Short mmCIF file of C-alpha atoms in Angstrom, two decimals:
data_model
loop_
_atom_site.label_atom_id
_atom_site.label_comp_id
_atom_site.label_asym_id
_atom_site.label_seq_id
_atom_site.Cartn_x
_atom_site.Cartn_y
_atom_site.Cartn_z
CA MET A 772 86.29 104.79 101.82
CA SER A 773 82.85 105.94 101.34
CA ALA A 774 81.61 102.65 100.91
CA SER A 775 82.71 101.67 104.88
CA LEU A 776 80.70 104.89 106.13
CA PRO A 777 77.35 104.42 108.04
CA GLY A 778 74.04 104.03 105.95
CA SER A 779 72.11 101.41 103.76
CA ARG A 780 72.28 103.67 100.44
CA ASP A 781 75.05 102.99 98.23
CA LEU A 782 77.03 105.86 96.28
CA PRO A 783 77.78 105.43 92.70
CA VAL A 784 80.95 104.05 92.35
CA SER A 785 82.35 106.72 90.20
CA GLN A 786 81.45 109.33 87.45
CA TYR A 787 83.08 107.53 84.71
CA ASP A 788 82.58 104.37 83.52
CA LEU A 789 84.92 101.49 84.61
CA SER A 790 84.47 98.99 82.45
CA THR A 791 86.51 100.93 79.99
CA TYR A 792 90.23 101.44 80.51
CA TRP A 793 90.02 105.15 80.04
CA GLY A 794 87.52 105.58 82.37
CA ARG A 795 89.13 103.68 85.30
CA VAL A 796 92.33 106.04 83.82
CA ARG A 797 90.22 109.11 84.83
CA HIS A 798 88.48 107.86 87.55
CA ALA A 799 92.23 106.71 89.11
CA ALA A 800 93.47 110.14 88.05
CA ASP A 801 90.69 111.79 90.25
CA LEU A 802 91.74 109.46 93.24
CA SER A 803 95.15 110.41 93.04
CA ASP A 804 94.83 113.83 92.51
CA PRO A 805 97.68 115.64 94.69
CA ARG A 806 95.32 118.32 96.34
CA THR A 807 93.67 115.98 98.25
CA LEU A 808 96.75 115.72 100.47
CA LEU A 809 95.78 119.55 101.39
CA VAL A 810 92.77 118.78 103.16
CA SER A 811 92.61 118.82 106.81
CA SER A 812 91.21 116.54 109.21
CA ALA A 813 88.31 118.71 109.75
CA GLY A 814 87.82 118.53 105.86
CA LEU A 815 87.77 115.14 105.67
CA GLU A 816 85.25 114.92 108.94
CA GLN A 817 82.92 116.73 106.65
CA SER A 818 83.23 114.85 103.50
CA LYS A 819 82.46 112.13 105.76
CA SER A 820 79.14 113.68 107.15
CA ILE A 821 78.06 114.84 103.86
CA ILE A 822 78.31 111.23 102.19
CA SER A 823 76.53 109.76 105.31
CA LEU A 824 73.48 112.10 104.95
CA TYR A 825 73.51 110.38 101.19
CA LYS A 826 73.68 106.73 102.70
CA GLN A 827 70.90 107.74 105.08
CA ASN A 828 68.38 108.97 101.91
CA LYS A 829 68.89 112.79 103.51
CA ILE A 830 70.16 114.00 100.32
CA PRO A 831 68.23 112.65 96.99
CA ALA A 832 70.89 113.02 94.39
CA MET A 833 74.51 113.17 93.81
CA THR A 834 75.83 116.59 93.51
CA PRO A 835 79.32 118.51 92.24
CA GLU A 836 79.99 118.89 96.70
CA LEU A 837 78.73 115.41 96.92
CA TRP A 838 81.49 113.97 94.49
CA HIS A 839 84.09 116.03 95.66
CA ALA A 840 83.50 114.69 99.43
CA LYS A 841 83.44 110.74 97.83
CA LYS A 842 86.41 112.20 96.22
CA VAL A 843 88.16 113.22 99.48
CA VAL A 844 87.33 110.12 101.70
CA ASP A 845 88.05 107.14 98.79
CA SER A 846 91.42 109.10 98.18
CA THR A 847 92.25 109.21 101.87
CA LEU A 848 90.63 106.17 103.40
CA HIS A 849 91.34 102.42 103.07
CA PRO A 850 88.09 100.57 102.51
CA GLY A 851 89.47 99.12 106.45
CA MET A 852 89.35 102.49 107.13
CA GLU A 853 92.54 103.96 108.36
CA PRO A 854 93.81 107.38 106.69
CA ASP A 855 95.94 106.63 103.76
CA TRP A 856 98.33 109.63 105.11
CA ASP A 857 98.41 108.12 108.80
CA TRP A 858 102.93 107.72 109.37
CA THR A 859 102.31 104.45 110.16
CA LYS A 860 101.61 103.65 106.31
CA ALA A 861 105.13 105.14 105.95
CA SER A 862 106.57 102.31 107.81
CA PHE A 863 104.46 99.21 106.26
CA PRO A 864 104.67 98.41 103.04
CA ILE A 865 101.53 99.97 100.88
CA ASN A 866 101.00 96.28 99.26
CA ASN A 867 99.61 95.78 103.02
CA ALA A 868 98.13 98.56 103.32
CA ASN A 869 96.20 98.64 99.92
CA ALA A 870 95.47 94.42 100.05
CA ASN A 871 92.30 93.10 100.11
CA LYS A 872 91.06 93.16 103.99
CA SER A 873 89.32 90.18 103.87
CA THR A 874 92.77 87.97 105.21
CA PRO A 875 94.58 90.25 107.47
CA LEU A 876 98.20 89.72 108.09
CA SER A 877 100.29 89.41 111.90
CA THR A 878 102.64 91.84 112.95
CA SER A 879 105.50 89.17 112.21
CA GLN A 880 104.49 88.14 108.81
CA ILE A 881 104.54 91.56 107.75
CA ALA A 882 108.10 92.22 108.89
CA LYS A 883 109.21 88.48 107.46
CA SER A 884 107.33 89.31 104.20
CA TYR A 885 108.75 93.12 104.25
CA LEU A 886 112.45 91.79 104.75
CA MET A 887 112.35 89.02 102.20
CA ALA A 888 110.77 91.84 99.67
CA VAL A 889 113.60 94.41 100.48
CA SER A 890 116.52 91.40 100.83
CA ALA A 891 115.51 90.23 96.95
CA SER A 892 115.73 93.67 95.97
CA CYS A 893 119.09 94.73 97.39
CA SER A 894 120.37 91.26 95.70
CA VAL A 895 119.11 92.25 92.20
CA ALA A 896 121.05 95.79 92.77
CA LEU A 897 124.16 94.20 93.67
CA GLY A 898 123.93 91.37 91.22
CA LEU A 899 123.34 93.68 88.36
CA ASN A 900 125.59 96.35 89.56
CA ALA A 901 127.83 93.76 89.78
CA LEU A 902 127.42 92.26 86.01
CA VAL A 903 127.16 95.58 83.77
CA PRO A 904 130.80 96.92 84.34
CA ARG A 905 131.93 93.35 83.47
CA LEU A 906 129.99 93.33 79.75
CA LYS A 907 133.06 94.19 77.74
CA SER A 908 131.19 93.49 74.18
CA ILE A 909 128.50 96.61 74.18
CA SER A 910 129.32 100.36 73.61
CA PRO A 911 130.34 102.33 76.93
CA ASN A 912 127.18 104.24 75.83
CA THR A 913 125.04 101.24 76.05
CA ARG A 914 126.76 100.23 79.54
CA LEU A 915 125.89 103.87 80.88
CA ILE A 916 122.06 103.06 79.79
CA LEU A 917 122.06 99.51 81.30
CA SER A 918 123.90 100.98 84.43
CA ARG A 919 121.04 103.56 84.48
CA LEU A 920 118.30 100.89 84.60
CA VAL A 921 119.51 98.70 87.45
CA PRO A 922 117.55 100.54 89.88
CA PHE A 923 114.08 99.89 87.62
CA ALA A 924 115.11 96.01 87.52
CA ALA A 925 115.62 96.17 91.38
CA VAL A 926 112.23 98.26 91.94
CA ALA A 927 110.15 96.15 89.77
CA SER A 928 111.15 92.59 90.98
CA ALA A 929 110.76 93.78 94.50
CA SER A 930 107.34 95.40 93.61
CA ALA A 931 106.24 91.78 92.30
CA LEU A 932 107.59 89.99 94.72
CA ASN A 933 106.20 92.19 97.69
CA VAL A 934 103.11 91.79 96.39
CA PHE A 935 102.99 88.29 96.73
CA LEU A 936 104.73 87.92 100.12
CA MET A 937 103.00 90.52 101.96
CA ARG A 938 99.41 89.32 100.40
CA GLY A 939 100.08 85.48 99.62
CA GLU A 940 98.29 84.36 102.84
CA GLU A 941 95.24 85.74 100.72
CA ILE A 942 96.17 83.09 98.32
CA ARG A 943 96.82 80.09 101.05
CA GLN A 944 93.14 81.67 102.24
CA GLY A 945 91.28 82.70 100.05
CA ILE A 946 89.49 86.05 99.62
CA ASP A 947 85.55 87.20 100.21
CA VAL A 948 83.76 86.74 96.71
CA TYR A 949 80.26 88.25 96.79
CA PRO A 950 77.11 88.29 94.02
CA VAL A 951 76.79 91.02 91.51
CA LEU A 952 73.52 92.33 92.21
CA SER A 953 71.74 94.63 89.37
CA ASP A 954 70.13 98.05 89.63
CA GLU A 955 66.88 96.84 90.51
CA GLU A 956 68.17 94.22 93.50
CA ARG A 957 70.16 97.21 94.63
CA SER A 958 67.40 99.84 94.70
CA LYS A 959 65.19 97.26 96.39
CA ARG A 960 68.08 96.67 99.17
CA GLU A 961 68.09 100.25 99.77
CA ALA A 962 64.30 100.96 100.18
CA GLU A 963 64.30 97.98 102.40
CA ASN A 964 67.74 99.60 104.33
CA ALA A 965 69.06 95.71 104.38
CA GLU A 966 72.18 94.64 105.59
CA PRO A 967 75.11 94.85 103.64
CA VAL A 968 75.61 92.13 100.89
CA GLN A 969 77.45 89.05 102.67
CA SER A 970 80.14 87.25 101.24
CA LEU A 971 79.88 83.91 99.39
CA GLY A 972 82.75 82.59 101.04
CA LYS A 973 86.36 82.52 100.46
CA SER A 974 87.88 81.69 97.14
CA LYS A 975 91.78 81.38 96.58
CA LYS A 976 91.52 81.52 92.96
CA ALA A 977 89.87 84.60 92.99
CA ALA A 978 92.51 85.42 95.44
CA THR A 979 95.67 84.16 93.05
CA LEU A 980 94.19 86.62 90.37
CA ALA A 981 93.94 89.33 92.35
CA VAL A 982 96.98 89.01 93.58
CA GLY A 983 98.89 88.43 90.37
CA GLU A 984 97.06 91.50 88.42
CA THR A 985 97.95 93.38 91.26
CA ALA A 986 101.98 92.57 90.76
CA ILE A 987 101.16 92.99 87.27
CA SER A 988 100.07 97.04 87.54
CA ARG A 989 102.76 97.51 90.40
CA VAL A 990 105.59 96.54 87.90
CA LEU A 991 103.67 98.61 85.09
CA ASN A 992 103.64 101.81 87.57
CA ALA A 993 107.46 101.05 88.18
CA THR A 994 108.17 101.22 84.36
CA PRO A 995 107.62 104.31 83.01
CA ILE A 996 109.12 106.03 86.14
CA MET A 997 112.52 104.19 86.28
CA VAL A 998 112.96 104.03 82.42
CA LEU A 999 112.22 107.29 81.00
CA PRO A 1000 113.98 109.92 83.65
CA PRO A 1001 117.09 107.77 83.64
CA LEU A 1002 117.10 107.48 79.62
CA ILE A 1003 116.16 111.00 79.07
CA LEU A 1004 118.68 112.29 81.48
CA VAL A 1005 121.52 110.46 79.84
CA ARG A 1006 120.43 112.30 76.62
CA LEU A 1007 120.43 115.06 78.80
CA GLU A 1008 123.53 115.18 80.20
CA LYS A 1009 125.22 115.38 76.60
CA THR A 1010 123.57 118.45 75.75
CA LYS A 1011 125.95 121.96 76.37
CA TRP A 1012 123.02 123.43 78.63
CA LEU A 1013 123.35 120.55 81.18
CA SER A 1014 127.29 119.56 80.95
CA SER A 1015 127.50 122.85 81.69
CA ARG A 1016 125.48 123.15 84.65
CA PRO A 1017 126.05 119.55 86.78
CA ARG A 1018 124.89 121.27 89.77
CA MET A 1019 121.35 120.99 87.56
CA ILE A 1020 120.92 117.17 87.09
CA LEU A 1021 119.46 116.24 90.25
CA PRO A 1022 116.84 119.20 90.31
CA VAL A 1023 116.19 117.78 86.03
CA ASN A 1024 115.81 114.16 87.51
CA LEU A 1025 113.69 115.06 90.41
CA GLY A 1026 111.59 116.99 87.75
CA LEU A 1027 111.54 113.99 85.39
CA VAL A 1028 110.68 111.75 88.21
CA LEU A 1029 107.61 113.63 89.48
CA THR A 1030 106.34 114.08 86.39
CA THR A 1031 106.21 110.62 85.30
CA SER A 1032 104.83 109.81 88.09
CA ILE A 1033 101.78 111.89 87.85
CA PHE A 1034 100.87 110.83 84.12
CA ALA A 1035 102.09 106.87 85.35
CA LEU A 1036 100.23 106.41 88.22
CA PRO A 1037 96.58 106.57 87.02
CA LEU A 1038 97.81 104.48 83.65
CA ALA A 1039 98.97 101.57 85.98
CA LEU A 1040 95.87 101.35 88.78
CA ALA A 1041 93.50 101.14 85.39
CA ALA A 1042 95.32 98.17 84.06
CA PHE A 1043 92.69 96.19 86.04
CA PRO A 1044 89.55 97.01 87.51
CA GLN A 1045 89.47 97.18 91.46
CA ARG A 1046 86.15 95.81 91.89
CA GLN A 1047 86.45 92.70 89.69
CA ALA A 1048 83.34 90.50 88.36
CA ILE A 1049 83.99 87.12 87.20
CA ASN A 1050 81.82 84.35 85.84
CA SER A 1051 81.41 82.03 89.11
CA ASP A 1052 82.08 78.70 86.87
CA ASN A 1053 85.87 80.03 87.18
CA LEU A 1054 86.09 79.62 90.83
CA GLU A 1055 85.85 76.69 93.47
CA GLU A 1056 83.28 74.23 92.82
CA GLU A 1057 81.22 75.90 96.08
CA PHE A 1058 80.64 79.00 93.78
CA ARG A 1059 79.93 77.50 90.47
CA GLY A 1060 76.60 78.10 88.93
CA ARG A 1061 76.15 81.68 90.73
CA GLY A 1062 76.39 83.22 88.02
CA MET A 1063 78.76 86.97 88.18
CA VAL A 1064 80.58 87.35 91.39
CA GLU A 1065 82.66 90.41 92.21
CA PHE A 1066 85.35 90.29 94.64
CA ASN A 1067 87.91 93.75 95.61
CA ARG A 1068 91.15 93.38 94.54
CA GLY A 1069 92.88 95.47 95.95
CA ILE A 1070 95.52 98.16 94.74
#
């Protein structure tokens, strides 16, 4: 992302107030803008060049062009500098791709965690599919609704479990914690072309908080996407228009999922700040007395 590009001058984190939920929603909506998928490799390189000029003090202030360049880079590159649209990301779980990169996993650990999460998801789906038809005491309509919600239970449990499996090494080893700099300290470092802020050390408590919040945000993201479309579709299937056009069920369902996804993703991503600040007294003893510190939660 833009923070990883060369230059000693830091860009503003966002156009919006990230200390508020709605500010984070607007920021997440900006980053998840599907139009960034249309940016070519040349466009990405141009955006990176513009940002580098700013970080090297060759552009005096933020401009609309700079904000757009930052949006393109931040929505396309992970802090570890791999392209988010790279084909390899389709082969590895998103929890690893967007984890805190200070505690990397080996390929064997990634594969093992991924298989465990998939197995858990399949087990939940198969178990509920077998259970729902046996519920004789409920009405057929309620049984239909429950059967439509089985995918949600499978996806939600797999998403939460996958986060802990793919990022369990962070909890065991800890993640990097950094001091929170004031505006004055940040400006001074920029003027002196100082090196990037160094980590104060690795904290397991910060890692537990980061992974737990990420797991919750994944469930929050899955909830509207996996709950609203099937419930709406159950109602629509009873209408004369859709019941007489069975071929329209699939496109209507896809349209509901797409629409819900566009609105649900920013709301879920904004549940917790990505760059999390916490009082150092709430962490391990080695960090106490250092005031406010921060860490990258991941997404």
